Coordinates of C-alpha atoms and ligand atoms in Angstrom, one line a residue:
X1 CA -32.6 -70.1 -52.4
X2 CA -31.2 -67.4 -50.1
X3 CA -33.8 -68.2 -47.7
X4 CA -32.9 -71.8 -47.8
X5 CA -29.1 -70.9 -47.5
X6 CA -29.9 -68.7 -44.4
X7 CA -32.1 -71.5 -42.6
X8 CA -28.9 -73.8 -43.3
X9 CA -26.5 -71.4 -41.8
X10 CA -28.9 -70.6 -38.8
X11 CA -29.5 -74.4 -38.1
X12 CA -25.8 -74.6 -38.3
X13 CA -25.2 -71.9 -36.2
X14 CA -27.6 -73.4 -33.6
X15 CA -25.6 -76.9 -33.6
X16 CA -22.5 -75.2 -33.3
X17 CA -23.8 -73.4 -29.8
X18 CA -25.1 -76.8 -28.8
X19 CA -21.8 -78.4 -29.1
X20 CA -20.2 -75.3 -27.5
X21 CA -22.8 -75.9 -24.3
X22 CA -21.5 -79.5 -24.3
X23 CA -17.7 -77.9 -24.2
X24 CA -17.1 -79.2 -27.6
X25 CA -15.1 -75.9 -29.1
X26 CA -13.8 -77.8 -32.5
X27 CA -15.6 -79.5 -35.2
X28 CA -15.4 -83.3 -34.5
X29 CA -14.0 -85.1 -37.4
X30 CA -15.6 -88.3 -38.2
X31 CA -13.1 -91.1 -38.9
X32 CA -15.9 -93.6 -39.1
X33 CA -16.2 -94.2 -35.1
X34 CA -19.0 -94.1 -33.0
X35 CA -19.7 -90.4 -31.4
X36 CA -19.2 -90.9 -27.4
X37 CA -22.4 -90.2 -25.8
X38 CA -21.7 -89.3 -22.3
X39 CA -24.1 -91.5 -19.9
X40 CA -26.3 -90.1 -17.3
X41 CA -24.4 -91.6 -14.6
X42 CA -21.3 -89.8 -16.2
X43 CA -23.0 -86.5 -16.1
X44 CA -24.2 -86.7 -12.8
X45 CA -20.8 -87.7 -11.3
X46 CA -19.3 -84.7 -13.2
X47 CA -21.9 -82.6 -11.7
X48 CA -20.8 -84.0 -8.4
X49 CA -21.8 -82.0 -5.4
X50 CA -21.6 -78.7 -7.3
X51 CA -20.3 -75.4 -5.9
X52 CA -19.7 -73.6 -9.2
X53 CA -22.4 -70.8 -8.7
X54 CA -23.6 -69.1 -5.7
X55 CA -26.6 -70.8 -5.2
X56 CA -24.6 -73.8 -3.6
X57 CA -24.3 -71.6 -0.1
X58 CA -28.2 -71.5 0.3
X59 CA -29.3 -75.0 -1.6
X60 CA -30.1 -77.8 0.8
X61 CA -30.2 -80.8 -2.0
X62 CA -28.6 -80.3 -5.5
X63 CA -31.6 -81.5 -8.3
X64 CA -30.2 -83.5 -11.0
X65 CA -33.6 -84.7 -12.8
X66 CA -35.3 -88.1 -12.6
X67 CA -37.1 -90.2 -14.8
X68 CA -36.7 -92.7 -17.8
X69 CA -33.1 -92.6 -18.9
X70 CA -34.5 -93.6 -22.7
X71 CA -37.2 -91.3 -22.6
X72 CA -38.8 -89.8 -25.8
X73 CA -40.1 -86.8 -24.3
X74 CA -38.0 -84.8 -22.0
X75 CA -39.7 -82.0 -19.8
X76 CA -37.5 -79.1 -18.6
X77 CA -38.6 -76.5 -16.0
X78 CA -37.0 -73.7 -14.3
X79 CA -35.3 -74.7 -10.9
X80 CA -35.8 -76.3 -7.7
X81 CA -38.4 -75.1 -5.2
X82 CA -38.8 -75.5 -1.7
X83 CA -40.1 -79.2 -1.4
X84 CA -37.8 -80.0 -4.5
X85 CA -34.8 -78.8 -2.4
X86 CA -35.8 -80.9 0.7
X87 CA -36.6 -84.1 -1.3
X88 CA -33.6 -83.6 -4.0
X89 CA -36.0 -84.3 -6.7
X90 CA -37.7 -82.2 -9.5
X91 CA -41.6 -81.6 -9.4
X92 CA -42.9 -82.8 -6.3
X93 CA -44.3 -79.8 -5.0
X94 CA -48.0 -78.4 -5.9
X95 CA -46.7 -77.7 -9.2
X96 CA -45.1 -80.9 -9.8
X97 CA -48.5 -82.5 -8.7
X98 CA -49.9 -80.7 -11.4
X99 CA -47.5 -81.7 -13.9
X100 CA -48.1 -85.3 -13.1
X101 CA -51.7 -84.9 -13.9
X102 CA -50.7 -83.0 -17.2
X103 CA -49.0 -86.0 -18.1
X104 CA -51.6 -88.3 -17.2
X105 CA -54.1 -86.2 -19.3
X106 CA -51.8 -87.4 -22.1
X107 CA -51.9 -91.0 -20.7
X108 CA -48.0 -90.6 -20.0
X109 CA -46.6 -91.4 -16.6
X110 CA -44.2 -89.5 -14.9
X111 CA -41.9 -92.7 -14.8
X112 CA -42.1 -92.7 -18.5
X113 CA -40.6 -89.3 -18.8
X114 CA -37.4 -87.7 -17.8
X115 CA -37.8 -84.4 -15.8
X116 CA -35.1 -81.7 -15.4
X117 CA -34.8 -78.1 -14.6
X118 CA -32.6 -75.5 -16.1
X119 CA -31.0 -74.9 -12.7
X120 CA -30.4 -77.5 -10.3
X121 CA -30.4 -75.5 -7.2
X122 CA -33.2 -73.9 -5.6
X123 CA -32.6 -69.7 -5.5
X124 CA -33.3 -68.3 -2.1
X125 CA -36.8 -67.4 -1.6
X126 CA -37.8 -69.0 -5.1
X127 CA -36.3 -65.8 -6.9
X128 CA -36.1 -66.0 -10.4
X129 CA -32.8 -67.6 -12.0
X130 CA -30.0 -64.8 -12.3
X131 CA -28.2 -65.4 -15.8
X132 CA -24.9 -66.3 -14.4
X133 CA -26.7 -68.9 -12.2
X134 CA -28.2 -70.4 -15.7
X135 CA -24.8 -70.0 -17.6
X136 CA -23.0 -72.0 -15.1
X137 CA -25.6 -75.0 -14.9
X138 CA -27.1 -74.8 -18.6
X139 CA -24.2 -76.9 -20.2
X140 CA -24.8 -79.7 -17.8
X141 CA -28.7 -79.8 -18.7
X142 CA -27.0 -80.1 -22.3
X143 CA -25.3 -83.1 -21.7
X144 CA -28.3 -84.9 -20.0
X145 CA -30.0 -84.0 -23.1
X146 CA -27.5 -85.4 -25.0
X147 CA -27.3 -88.6 -22.8
X148 CA -30.9 -89.1 -22.8
X149 CA -31.5 -88.2 -26.7
X150 CA -35.1 -87.6 -26.2
X151 CA -37.2 -86.9 -29.3
X152 CA -39.1 -84.3 -27.8
X153 CA -38.9 -81.6 -25.2
X154 CA -41.6 -79.6 -23.3
X155 CA -40.3 -76.5 -21.9
X156 CA -42.3 -75.3 -19.0
X157 CA -42.5 -71.8 -18.6
X158 CA -40.5 -68.5 -19.5
X159 CA -36.9 -69.6 -18.2
X160 CA -36.8 -72.8 -20.0
X161 CA -38.5 -71.6 -23.0
X162 CA -36.0 -68.6 -23.5
X163 CA -33.1 -70.1 -22.4
X164 CA -33.7 -73.5 -24.8
X165 CA -34.5 -71.1 -27.7
X166 CA -31.9 -68.3 -26.9
X167 CA -34.7 -66.0 -27.5
X168 CA -36.3 -63.1 -25.1
X169 CA -39.8 -63.5 -26.5
X170 CA -42.8 -64.0 -23.8
X171 CA -44.1 -67.7 -23.3
X172 CA -47.2 -66.2 -24.5
X173 CA -45.8 -65.9 -27.9
X174 CA -43.5 -68.7 -27.8
X175 CA -46.3 -71.5 -26.6
X176 CA -48.0 -74.0 -28.5
X177 CA -45.5 -74.2 -31.4
X178 CA -43.1 -76.7 -32.2
X179 CA -39.1 -75.1 -32.6
X180 CA -35.9 -77.1 -33.7
X181 CA -33.2 -77.9 -31.2
X182 CA -30.3 -79.6 -33.2
X183 CA -32.7 -82.3 -34.2
X184 CA -35.1 -82.1 -31.1
X185 CA -38.6 -80.8 -31.3
X186 CA -39.3 -78.1 -28.5
X187 CA -42.9 -77.1 -27.3
X188 CA -43.0 -74.7 -25.1
X189 CA -46.1 -74.2 -22.4
X190 CA -47.2 -72.7 -19.2
X191 CA -45.5 -73.6 -16.2
X192 CA -47.5 -75.4 -14.0
X193 CA -47.0 -73.0 -11.3
X194 CA -48.2 -70.3 -13.3
X195 CA -51.4 -72.4 -13.7
X196 CA -52.0 -73.0 -10.0
X197 CA -52.3 -68.9 -10.1
X198 CA -54.4 -68.7 -13.5
X199 CA -56.2 -71.8 -13.6
X200 CA -57.9 -70.1 -16.8
X201 CA -55.0 -71.0 -18.9
X202 CA -55.2 -74.6 -18.5
X203 CA -57.0 -75.2 -21.6
X204 CA -54.2 -73.8 -23.5
X205 CA -51.8 -76.3 -21.9
X206 CA -54.3 -78.9 -22.3
X207 CA -54.1 -78.0 -26.3
X208 CA -50.1 -77.9 -26.1
X209 CA -50.1 -81.5 -24.4
X210 CA -52.4 -82.8 -27.1
X211 CA -50.0 -81.6 -29.8
X212 CA -47.1 -83.2 -27.9
X213 CA -49.2 -86.7 -28.0
X214 CA -50.0 -86.4 -31.5
X215 CA -46.2 -85.7 -32.6
X216 CA -45.3 -88.9 -30.4
X217 CA -47.9 -91.0 -32.1
X218 CA -47.1 -89.6 -35.6
X219 CA -43.3 -89.8 -35.4
X220 CA -42.1 -92.2 -32.8
X221 CA -45.4 -94.6 -33.2
X222 CA -46.4 -94.6 -29.7
X223 CA -49.9 -95.9 -30.0
X224 CA -52.5 -93.4 -30.4
X225 CA -54.6 -93.4 -26.9
X226 CA -57.4 -90.8 -27.1
X227 CA -56.5 -87.6 -24.9
X228 CA -58.5 -87.6 -21.7
X229 CA -61.6 -85.8 -22.8
X230 CA -62.5 -84.6 -19.5
X231 CA -59.1 -82.8 -19.1
X232 CA -60.5 -79.5 -20.8
X233 CA -64.1 -79.9 -19.7
X234 CA -65.9 -76.8 -19.4
X235 CA -66.1 -75.5 -15.8
X236 CA -68.2 -72.5 -14.7
X237 CA -67.4 -69.7 -17.0
X238 CA -64.0 -70.7 -18.3
X239 CA -62.5 -74.2 -19.4
X240 CA -60.7 -75.9 -16.5
X241 CA -59.0 -79.2 -16.9
X242 CA -61.1 -81.6 -14.9
X243 CA -57.7 -84.1 -14.4
X244 CA -55.6 -81.2 -14.1
X245 CA -56.6 -79.4 -11.3
Ligands
URA1 N1 -40.7 -75.8 -10.6 C1 -39.8 -76.2 -11.2 O1 -39.6 -75.3 -12.4 N2 -38.9 -77.1 -11.3 C2 -39.0 -77.8 -10.4 O2 -38.8 -78.6 -10.1 C3 -40.4 -77.6 -9.5 C4 -40.7 -76.6 -9.5

Protein backbone atom coordinates (compact mmCIF):
# COMPACT_ATOMS: atom_id res chain seq x y z
CA UNK A 1 0.00 0.00 0.00
CA UNK A 2 2.82 2.38 1.00
CA UNK A 3 4.56 1.56 -2.30
CA UNK A 4 1.40 2.33 -4.24
CA UNK A 5 0.96 5.70 -2.54
CA UNK A 6 4.59 6.56 -3.26
CA UNK A 7 4.10 5.59 -6.88
CA UNK A 8 1.00 7.81 -7.16
CA UNK A 9 2.87 10.74 -5.56
CA UNK A 10 5.81 10.23 -7.95
CA UNK A 11 3.41 10.13 -10.93
CA UNK A 12 1.65 13.27 -9.75
CA UNK A 13 4.98 15.01 -9.25
CA UNK A 14 6.13 14.18 -12.76
CA UNK A 15 2.76 15.35 -14.18
CA UNK A 16 3.06 18.66 -12.31
CA UNK A 17 6.61 19.10 -13.64
CA UNK A 18 5.31 18.39 -17.13
CA UNK A 19 2.61 21.07 -16.70
CA UNK A 20 5.21 23.47 -15.34
CA UNK A 21 7.27 22.89 -18.45
CA UNK A 22 4.24 23.84 -20.48
CA UNK A 23 4.04 27.10 -18.57
CA UNK A 24 1.07 25.98 -16.43
CA UNK A 25 1.84 26.88 -12.84
CA UNK A 26 -1.61 26.50 -11.29
CA UNK A 27 -3.73 23.38 -11.32
CA UNK A 28 -6.40 23.56 -14.03
CA UNK A 29 -9.91 23.31 -12.57
CA UNK A 30 -12.16 21.39 -14.90
CA UNK A 31 -15.48 23.04 -15.61
CA UNK A 32 -16.44 20.45 -18.12
CA UNK A 33 -14.63 22.34 -20.88
CA UNK A 34 -12.25 20.67 -23.29
CA UNK A 35 -8.58 21.12 -22.45
CA UNK A 36 -6.95 23.56 -24.87
CA UNK A 37 -4.28 21.74 -26.85
CA UNK A 38 -1.95 24.03 -28.80
CA UNK A 39 -1.51 23.34 -32.49
CA UNK A 40 1.99 22.70 -33.80
CA UNK A 41 1.66 25.89 -35.85
CA UNK A 42 0.96 27.84 -32.66
CA UNK A 43 4.01 26.34 -30.98
CA UNK A 44 6.16 27.13 -34.02
CA UNK A 45 4.88 30.70 -34.04
CA UNK A 46 5.71 31.00 -30.37
CA UNK A 47 9.26 29.71 -30.97
CA UNK A 48 9.55 32.19 -33.84
CA UNK A 49 13.02 33.40 -34.74
CA UNK A 50 14.17 32.40 -31.25
CA UNK A 51 16.93 34.37 -29.60
CA UNK A 52 16.31 33.15 -26.08
CA UNK A 53 19.71 31.48 -25.67
CA UNK A 54 23.25 32.04 -26.93
CA UNK A 55 22.97 29.43 -29.68
CA UNK A 56 21.04 31.85 -31.88
CA UNK A 57 24.31 33.75 -32.46
CA UNK A 58 26.06 30.83 -34.12
CA UNK A 59 23.21 28.86 -35.71
CA UNK A 60 22.31 29.22 -39.35
CA UNK A 61 18.78 27.80 -39.15
CA UNK A 62 16.50 26.94 -36.27
CA UNK A 63 15.40 23.31 -36.62
CA UNK A 64 11.86 23.10 -35.27
CA UNK A 65 11.09 19.47 -36.15
CA UNK A 66 9.10 17.75 -38.88
CA UNK A 67 6.82 14.87 -39.66
CA UNK A 68 3.32 13.60 -39.06
CA UNK A 69 1.44 16.05 -36.83
CA UNK A 70 -0.67 13.15 -35.57
CA UNK A 71 2.20 10.71 -35.18
CA UNK A 72 1.79 7.80 -32.82
CA UNK A 73 5.57 7.55 -32.54
CA UNK A 74 7.73 10.59 -31.88
CA UNK A 75 11.51 10.45 -32.23
CA UNK A 76 13.52 12.83 -30.07
CA UNK A 77 17.22 13.39 -30.68
CA UNK A 78 19.79 15.70 -29.19
CA UNK A 79 20.18 18.74 -31.42
CA UNK A 80 20.93 19.77 -35.00
CA UNK A 81 24.32 19.05 -36.52
CA UNK A 82 25.97 20.70 -39.51
CA UNK A 83 23.64 19.38 -42.21
CA UNK A 84 20.50 20.00 -40.14
CA UNK A 85 21.65 23.57 -39.48
CA UNK A 86 22.10 24.10 -43.22
CA UNK A 87 18.78 22.53 -44.26
CA UNK A 88 16.62 23.49 -41.27
CA UNK A 89 15.41 19.89 -40.97
CA UNK A 90 16.11 17.30 -38.24
CA UNK A 91 18.20 14.19 -38.89
CA UNK A 92 19.17 14.77 -42.52
CA UNK A 93 22.93 14.11 -42.19
CA UNK A 94 24.67 10.72 -41.92
CA UNK A 95 23.03 9.92 -38.56
CA UNK A 96 19.69 10.90 -40.09
CA UNK A 97 20.17 8.51 -42.97
CA UNK A 98 20.80 5.75 -40.47
CA UNK A 99 17.70 6.79 -38.51
CA UNK A 100 15.63 6.45 -41.69
CA UNK A 101 16.96 2.89 -42.10
CA UNK A 102 16.30 2.10 -38.46
CA UNK A 103 12.68 3.19 -38.90
CA UNK A 104 12.37 1.23 -42.11
CA UNK A 105 13.64 -1.86 -40.30
CA UNK A 106 10.31 -1.84 -38.40
CA UNK A 107 8.45 -0.84 -41.55
CA UNK A 108 7.95 2.79 -40.69
CA UNK A 109 8.63 5.65 -43.06
CA UNK A 110 10.06 8.93 -41.79
CA UNK A 111 6.85 10.70 -42.81
CA UNK A 112 4.79 8.53 -40.46
CA UNK A 113 6.58 9.70 -37.33
CA UNK A 114 7.41 13.13 -35.94
CA UNK A 115 11.09 13.95 -35.44
CA UNK A 116 12.36 16.65 -33.08
CA UNK A 117 15.30 17.41 -30.83
CA UNK A 118 15.95 18.48 -27.25
CA UNK A 119 17.46 21.73 -28.57
CA UNK A 120 16.53 23.46 -31.80
CA UNK A 121 19.80 25.17 -32.67
CA UNK A 122 23.17 23.67 -33.52
CA UNK A 123 25.83 24.12 -30.85
CA UNK A 124 29.17 25.40 -32.23
CA UNK A 125 31.39 22.52 -33.46
CA UNK A 126 28.59 20.13 -32.51
CA UNK A 127 29.55 20.33 -28.84
CA UNK A 128 27.16 18.91 -26.24
CA UNK A 129 24.15 21.05 -25.36
CA UNK A 130 24.70 23.07 -22.17
CA UNK A 131 22.23 23.00 -19.27
CA UNK A 132 21.00 26.59 -19.81
CA UNK A 133 20.37 25.84 -23.50
CA UNK A 134 18.36 22.72 -22.66
CA UNK A 135 16.44 24.56 -19.97
CA UNK A 136 15.50 27.34 -22.38
CA UNK A 137 14.51 25.10 -25.27
CA UNK A 138 12.89 22.16 -23.49
CA UNK A 139 9.53 23.84 -22.68
CA UNK A 140 8.93 24.25 -26.43
CA UNK A 141 9.61 20.57 -27.02
CA UNK A 142 7.09 19.80 -24.28
CA UNK A 143 4.57 21.97 -26.09
CA UNK A 144 5.29 20.11 -29.32
CA UNK A 145 4.70 16.81 -27.54
CA UNK A 146 1.47 18.23 -26.13
CA UNK A 147 0.35 19.32 -29.61
CA UNK A 148 1.19 16.01 -31.28
CA UNK A 149 0.04 13.77 -28.43
CA UNK A 150 2.12 10.77 -29.48
CA UNK A 151 1.52 7.50 -27.69
CA UNK A 152 5.16 6.52 -27.64
CA UNK A 153 8.47 8.38 -27.78
CA UNK A 154 11.81 6.96 -28.78
CA UNK A 155 14.55 8.99 -27.06
CA UNK A 156 17.79 8.84 -29.02
CA UNK A 157 20.94 9.02 -26.95
CA UNK A 158 22.04 10.33 -23.60
CA UNK A 159 20.74 13.89 -23.77
CA UNK A 160 17.25 13.01 -24.97
CA UNK A 161 16.89 10.16 -22.48
CA UNK A 162 18.31 12.05 -19.49
CA UNK A 163 16.34 15.22 -20.18
CA UNK A 164 12.98 13.52 -20.73
CA UNK A 165 13.41 11.13 -17.82
CA UNK A 166 15.02 13.67 -15.51
CA UNK A 167 17.87 11.41 -14.59
CA UNK A 168 21.66 11.27 -14.73
CA UNK A 169 21.65 7.53 -15.39
CA UNK A 170 23.71 6.29 -18.31
CA UNK A 171 22.11 5.49 -21.64
CA UNK A 172 23.51 1.95 -21.36
CA UNK A 173 21.35 1.52 -18.24
CA UNK A 174 18.32 3.40 -19.55
CA UNK A 175 18.02 1.89 -23.02
CA UNK A 176 15.67 -0.89 -23.97
CA UNK A 177 13.14 -0.28 -21.20
CA UNK A 178 9.79 1.47 -21.19
CA UNK A 179 9.22 4.49 -18.95
CA UNK A 180 6.11 6.53 -18.30
CA UNK A 181 6.05 10.19 -19.27
CA UNK A 182 2.72 11.60 -18.16
CA UNK A 183 0.86 8.77 -19.82
CA UNK A 184 3.16 8.54 -22.86
CA UNK A 185 5.56 5.61 -23.13
CA UNK A 186 9.22 6.42 -23.61
CA UNK A 187 11.81 3.97 -24.78
CA UNK A 188 15.40 5.23 -24.92
CA UNK A 189 17.96 3.74 -27.26
CA UNK A 190 21.41 4.61 -28.59
CA UNK A 191 21.81 7.65 -30.84
CA UNK A 192 22.41 6.83 -34.53
CA UNK A 193 25.57 8.97 -34.47
CA UNK A 194 26.88 6.67 -31.72
CA UNK A 195 25.99 3.68 -33.90
CA UNK A 196 28.04 5.10 -36.75
CA UNK A 197 31.06 5.01 -34.43
CA UNK A 198 30.08 1.75 -32.72
CA UNK A 199 28.32 -0.44 -35.29
CA UNK A 200 28.53 -3.45 -32.98
CA UNK A 201 25.74 -1.77 -30.93
CA UNK A 202 23.25 -1.95 -33.79
CA UNK A 203 21.92 -5.26 -32.52
CA UNK A 204 20.73 -3.58 -29.29
CA UNK A 205 18.99 -0.79 -31.20
CA UNK A 206 17.38 -3.41 -33.38
CA UNK A 207 16.05 -5.17 -30.24
CA UNK A 208 14.76 -1.83 -28.90
CA UNK A 209 13.01 -0.97 -32.16
CA UNK A 210 11.33 -4.37 -32.19
CA UNK A 211 9.95 -3.58 -28.71
CA UNK A 212 8.53 -0.30 -30.02
CA UNK A 213 7.01 -2.06 -33.00
CA UNK A 214 5.43 -4.71 -30.75
CA UNK A 215 4.10 -2.07 -28.36
CA UNK A 216 2.48 -0.24 -31.26
CA UNK A 217 0.91 -3.45 -32.49
CA UNK A 218 -0.35 -4.45 -29.04
CA UNK A 219 -1.58 -1.03 -27.89
CA UNK A 220 -2.46 0.96 -30.96
CA UNK A 221 -3.46 -1.85 -33.27
CA UNK A 222 -0.88 -0.95 -35.89
CA UNK A 223 -1.08 -4.07 -38.08
CA UNK A 224 1.70 -6.46 -37.20
CA UNK A 225 4.27 -6.63 -39.97
CA UNK A 226 7.16 -8.93 -39.35
CA UNK A 227 10.20 -6.90 -38.35
CA UNK A 228 12.81 -7.00 -41.06
CA UNK A 229 14.85 -10.07 -40.26
CA UNK A 230 17.73 -8.88 -42.44
CA UNK A 231 18.22 -6.01 -40.04
CA UNK A 232 20.08 -8.07 -37.50
CA UNK A 233 21.84 -10.55 -39.71
CA UNK A 234 25.12 -11.75 -38.29
CA UNK A 235 28.00 -10.09 -40.05
CA UNK A 236 31.59 -11.12 -39.52
CA UNK A 237 32.23 -11.50 -35.78
CA UNK A 238 29.48 -9.20 -34.55
CA UNK A 239 25.86 -8.63 -35.51
CA UNK A 240 25.42 -5.60 -37.71
CA UNK A 241 22.01 -4.54 -38.98
CA UNK A 242 22.01 -5.32 -42.68
CA UNK A 243 19.43 -2.67 -43.44
CA UNK A 244 20.70 -0.34 -40.77
CA UNK A 245 24.13 0.11 -42.29
N1 LIG B 1 21.63 14.45 -34.27
C1 LIG B 1 20.56 14.81 -33.52
O1 LIG B 1 20.50 14.53 -32.36
N2 LIG B 1 19.59 15.47 -34.12
C2 LIG B 1 19.59 15.81 -35.40
O2 LIG B 1 18.64 16.42 -35.87
C3 LIG B 1 20.71 15.40 -36.16
C4 LIG B 1 21.72 14.73 -35.57
